Amino acid sequence: EDLTGVHIAHEGGQVDVQAVKAAGAMLQKKGVKNVLITLGSAGAALMKDGEFYMSSAVPGVKAVDPTAAGDSFVGAFCVAICSGMDPTAALRFANHTAALTVARMGAMPSLPMLNEVEQAMEEL
């Protein structure tokens, strides 16, 4: 909102998708090629190459500490894209990584290992 002036309202898993698209479009007008927007309990969105991708948050997560959630999400998203995942799969992978992170206390101790993320993705 600070960068675009667009307020993205969301409550729980529900989000104003038009506001997400408007915020992303505003950043792209400013020269940002790809826009990744994290939405907490409402998931995340990506605008890339004229396409819009939306991914819901992992259901049933009991968040105990949001420390490192954004860092783990962005790191996992980058790993996924660099590993050849398509944008939808990369968002899902990053959402699962962040879900595991917020379910634990601390910054470094909360970061999951790859096998933990893969297992969590298989379970849902």
PDB file of C-alpha atoms in Angstrom:
ATOM      1  CA  GLU A   1       0.000   0.000   0.000  1.00  0.00           C
ATOM      2  CA  ASP A   2       2.890   2.356   0.776  1.00  0.00           C
ATOM      3  CA  LEU A   3       4.335   1.852  -2.705  1.00  0.00           C
ATOM      4  CA  THR A   4       1.117   1.899  -4.718  1.00  0.00           C
ATOM      5  CA  GLY A   5      -1.540   3.679  -2.683  1.00  0.00           C
ATOM      6  CA  VAL A   6      -3.783   0.648  -3.211  1.00  0.00           C
ATOM      7  CA  HIS A   7      -5.262  -0.887  -0.067  1.00  0.00           C
ATOM      8  CA  ILE A   8      -5.631  -4.661  -0.363  1.00  0.00           C
ATOM      9  CA  ALA A   9      -8.410  -5.704   1.969  1.00  0.00           C
ATOM     10  CA  HIS A  10      -8.421  -9.267   3.191  1.00  0.00           C
ATOM     11  CA  GLU A  11     -10.006 -11.170   5.990  1.00  0.00           C
ATOM     12  CA  GLY A  12      -8.758 -14.667   6.674  1.00  0.00           C
ATOM     13  CA  GLY A  13      -8.513 -16.484   3.371  1.00  0.00           C
ATOM     14  CA  GLN A  14     -10.627 -13.956   1.463  1.00  0.00           C
ATOM     15  CA  VAL A  15      -8.936 -11.150  -0.459  1.00  0.00           C
ATOM     16  CA  ASP A  16      -9.979  -8.360  -2.806  1.00  0.00           C
ATOM     17  CA  VAL A  17      -8.459  -9.806  -5.994  1.00  0.00           C
ATOM     18  CA  GLN A  18      -9.166  -6.638  -7.991  1.00  0.00           C
ATOM     19  CA  ALA A  19      -7.132  -4.619  -5.473  1.00  0.00           C
ATOM     20  CA  VAL A  20      -4.277  -7.137  -5.753  1.00  0.00           C
ATOM     21  CA  LYS A  21      -4.325  -6.779  -9.536  1.00  0.00           C
ATOM     22  CA  ALA A  22      -4.486  -2.977  -9.273  1.00  0.00           C
ATOM     23  CA  ALA A  23      -1.501  -2.847  -6.896  1.00  0.00           C
ATOM     24  CA  GLY A  24       0.489  -5.154  -9.159  1.00  0.00           C
ATOM     25  CA  ALA A  25      -0.391  -3.129 -12.247  1.00  0.00           C
ATOM     26  CA  MET A  26       0.685   0.066 -10.485  1.00  0.00           C
ATOM     27  CA  LEU A  27       4.104  -1.430  -9.737  1.00  0.00           C
ATOM     28  CA  GLN A  28       4.442  -2.671 -13.296  1.00  0.00           C
ATOM     29  CA  LYS A  29       3.646   0.835 -14.579  1.00  0.00           C
ATOM     30  CA  LYS A  30       6.581   2.013 -12.443  1.00  0.00           C
ATOM     31  CA  GLY A  31       8.869  -0.417 -14.288  1.00  0.00           C
ATOM     32  CA  VAL A  32       8.707  -3.559 -12.160  1.00  0.00           C
ATOM     33  CA  LYS A  33       8.678  -6.507 -14.563  1.00  0.00           C
ATOM     34  CA  ASN A  34       7.408  -9.228 -12.218  1.00  0.00           C
ATOM     35  CA  VAL A  35       5.376  -8.563  -9.082  1.00  0.00           C
ATOM     36  CA  LEU A  36       5.095 -10.997  -6.182  1.00  0.00           C
ATOM     37  CA  ILE A  37       2.637  -9.982  -3.451  1.00  0.00           C
ATOM     38  CA  THR A  38       2.387 -11.905  -0.195  1.00  0.00           C
ATOM     39  CA  LEU A  39      -1.015 -11.733   1.456  1.00  0.00           C
ATOM     40  CA  GLY A  40      -0.492 -13.538   4.755  1.00  0.00           C
ATOM     41  CA  SER A  41      -3.435 -15.787   5.562  1.00  0.00           C
ATOM     42  CA  ALA A  42      -4.911 -15.029   2.116  1.00  0.00           C
ATOM     43  CA  GLY A  43      -1.949 -16.557   0.241  1.00  0.00           C
ATOM     44  CA  ALA A  44       0.082 -14.842  -2.465  1.00  0.00           C
ATOM     45  CA  ALA A  45      -0.169 -13.495  -5.988  1.00  0.00           C
ATOM     46  CA  LEU A  46       2.227 -13.159  -8.901  1.00  0.00           C
ATOM     47  CA  MET A  47       2.024 -10.989 -12.012  1.00  0.00           C
ATOM     48  CA  LYS A  48       4.474 -12.216 -14.642  1.00  0.00           C
ATOM     49  CA  ASP A  49       4.580 -11.915 -18.413  1.00  0.00           C
ATOM     50  CA  GLY A  50       1.035 -10.543 -18.577  1.00  0.00           C
ATOM     51  CA  GLU A  51      -0.358 -13.413 -16.510  1.00  0.00           C
ATOM     52  CA  PHE A  52      -1.906 -13.300 -13.036  1.00  0.00           C
ATOM     53  CA  TYR A  53      -1.414 -16.201 -10.645  1.00  0.00           C
ATOM     54  CA  MET A  54      -3.048 -16.554  -7.244  1.00  0.00           C
ATOM     55  CA  SER A  55      -2.351 -19.176  -4.607  1.00  0.00           C
ATOM     56  CA  SER A  56      -4.301 -19.684  -1.398  1.00  0.00           C
ATOM     57  CA  ALA A  57      -2.550 -20.042   1.928  1.00  0.00           C
ATOM     58  CA  VAL A  58      -2.157 -23.513   3.378  1.00  0.00           C
ATOM     59  CA  PRO A  59      -5.338 -24.312   5.329  1.00  0.00           C
ATOM     60  CA  GLY A  60      -5.369 -25.210   9.005  1.00  0.00           C
ATOM     61  CA  VAL A  61      -2.076 -23.592   9.980  1.00  0.00           C
ATOM     62  CA  LYS A  62      -1.796 -22.433  13.576  1.00  0.00           C
ATOM     63  CA  ALA A  63       0.586 -19.480  13.386  1.00  0.00           C
ATOM     64  CA  VAL A  64       2.667 -19.044  16.529  1.00  0.00           C
ATOM     65  CA  ASP A  65       5.409 -16.706  15.272  1.00  0.00           C
ATOM     66  CA  PRO A  66       5.462 -14.740  11.999  1.00  0.00           C
ATOM     67  CA  THR A  67       9.213 -14.119  12.272  1.00  0.00           C
ATOM     68  CA  ALA A  68      10.957 -15.156   9.031  1.00  0.00           C
ATOM     69  CA  ALA A  69       7.692 -15.987   7.226  1.00  0.00           C
ATOM     70  CA  GLY A  70       8.345 -13.502   4.434  1.00  0.00           C
ATOM     71  CA  ASP A  71      11.997 -14.467   4.137  1.00  0.00           C
ATOM     72  CA  SER A  72      11.179 -18.165   3.941  1.00  0.00           C
ATOM     73  CA  PHE A  73       8.422 -17.501   1.397  1.00  0.00           C
ATOM     74  CA  VAL A  74      10.631 -15.432  -0.917  1.00  0.00           C
ATOM     75  CA  GLY A  75      13.573 -17.809  -0.563  1.00  0.00           C
ATOM     76  CA  ALA A  76      11.392 -20.827  -1.315  1.00  0.00           C
ATOM     77  CA  PHE A  77       9.774 -19.080  -4.284  1.00  0.00           C
ATOM     78  CA  CYS A  78      13.209 -18.287  -5.755  1.00  0.00           C
ATOM     79  CA  VAL A  79      14.387 -21.876  -5.228  1.00  0.00           C
ATOM     80  CA  ALA A  80      11.233 -23.181  -6.909  1.00  0.00           C
ATOM     81  CA  ILE A  81      11.524 -20.900  -9.949  1.00  0.00           C
ATOM     82  CA  CYS A  82      15.256 -21.603 -10.315  1.00  0.00           C
ATOM     83  CA  SER A  83      14.484 -25.340 -10.101  1.00  0.00           C
ATOM     84  CA  GLY A  84      12.146 -25.038 -13.079  1.00  0.00           C
ATOM     85  CA  MET A  85       8.764 -25.048 -11.352  1.00  0.00           C
ATOM     86  CA  ASP A  86       5.973 -23.192 -13.109  1.00  0.00           C
ATOM     87  CA  PRO A  87       4.603 -20.105 -11.306  1.00  0.00           C
ATOM     88  CA  THR A  88       1.599 -21.923  -9.819  1.00  0.00           C
ATOM     89  CA  ALA A  89       3.747 -24.708  -8.361  1.00  0.00           C
ATOM     90  CA  ALA A  90       6.322 -22.190  -7.129  1.00  0.00           C
ATOM     91  CA  LEU A  91       3.646 -20.224  -5.247  1.00  0.00           C
ATOM     92  CA  ARG A  92       2.310 -23.438  -3.698  1.00  0.00           C
ATOM     93  CA  PHE A  93       5.825 -24.513  -2.658  1.00  0.00           C
ATOM     94  CA  ALA A  94       6.521 -21.087  -1.125  1.00  0.00           C
ATOM     95  CA  ASN A  95       3.171 -21.065   0.708  1.00  0.00           C
ATOM     96  CA  HIS A  96       3.917 -24.458   2.260  1.00  0.00           C
ATOM     97  CA  THR A  97       7.378 -23.300   3.300  1.00  0.00           C
ATOM     98  CA  ALA A  98       5.979 -20.177   4.979  1.00  0.00           C
ATOM     99  CA  ALA A  99       3.228 -22.220   6.657  1.00  0.00           C
ATOM    100  CA  LEU A 100       5.807 -24.467   8.299  1.00  0.00           C
ATOM    101  CA  THR A 101       7.822 -21.399   9.306  1.00  0.00           C
ATOM    102  CA  VAL A 102       4.981 -19.597  11.106  1.00  0.00           C
ATOM    103  CA  ALA A 103       4.015 -22.764  12.982  1.00  0.00           C
ATOM    104  CA  ARG A 104       7.339 -22.647  14.864  1.00  0.00           C
ATOM    105  CA  MET A 105       9.030 -20.152  17.158  1.00  0.00           C
ATOM    106  CA  GLY A 106      12.085 -18.126  16.190  1.00  0.00           C
ATOM    107  CA  ALA A 107      13.743 -17.101  12.966  1.00  0.00           C
ATOM    108  CA  MET A 108      16.452 -19.619  12.081  1.00  0.00           C
ATOM    109  CA  PRO A 109      14.948 -22.530  14.059  1.00  0.00           C
ATOM    110  CA  SER A 110      11.617 -22.119  12.260  1.00  0.00           C
ATOM    111  CA  LEU A 111      12.995 -22.501   8.739  1.00  0.00           C
ATOM    112  CA  PRO A 112      12.041 -25.907   7.326  1.00  0.00           C
ATOM    113  CA  MET A 113      14.266 -28.284   5.418  1.00  0.00           C
ATOM    114  CA  LEU A 114      13.363 -29.259   1.857  1.00  0.00           C
ATOM    115  CA  ASN A 115      12.180 -32.730   2.859  1.00  0.00           C
ATOM    116  CA  GLU A 116       9.789 -31.191   5.410  1.00  0.00           C
ATOM    117  CA  VAL A 117       8.231 -28.955   2.772  1.00  0.00           C
ATOM    118  CA  GLU A 118       7.897 -31.831   0.315  1.00  0.00           C
ATOM    119  CA  GLN A 119       6.250 -33.990   2.991  1.00  0.00           C
ATOM    120  CA  ALA A 120       3.832 -31.215   3.936  1.00  0.00           C
ATOM    121  CA  MET A 121       2.877 -30.761   0.285  1.00  0.00           C
ATOM    122  CA  GLU A 122       2.166 -34.489  -0.087  1.00  0.00           C
ATOM    123  CA  GLU A 123      -0.099 -34.452   2.950  1.00  0.00           C
ATOM    124  CA  LEU A 124      -2.424 -31.812   1.490  1.00  0.00           C
TER     125      LEU A 124
END
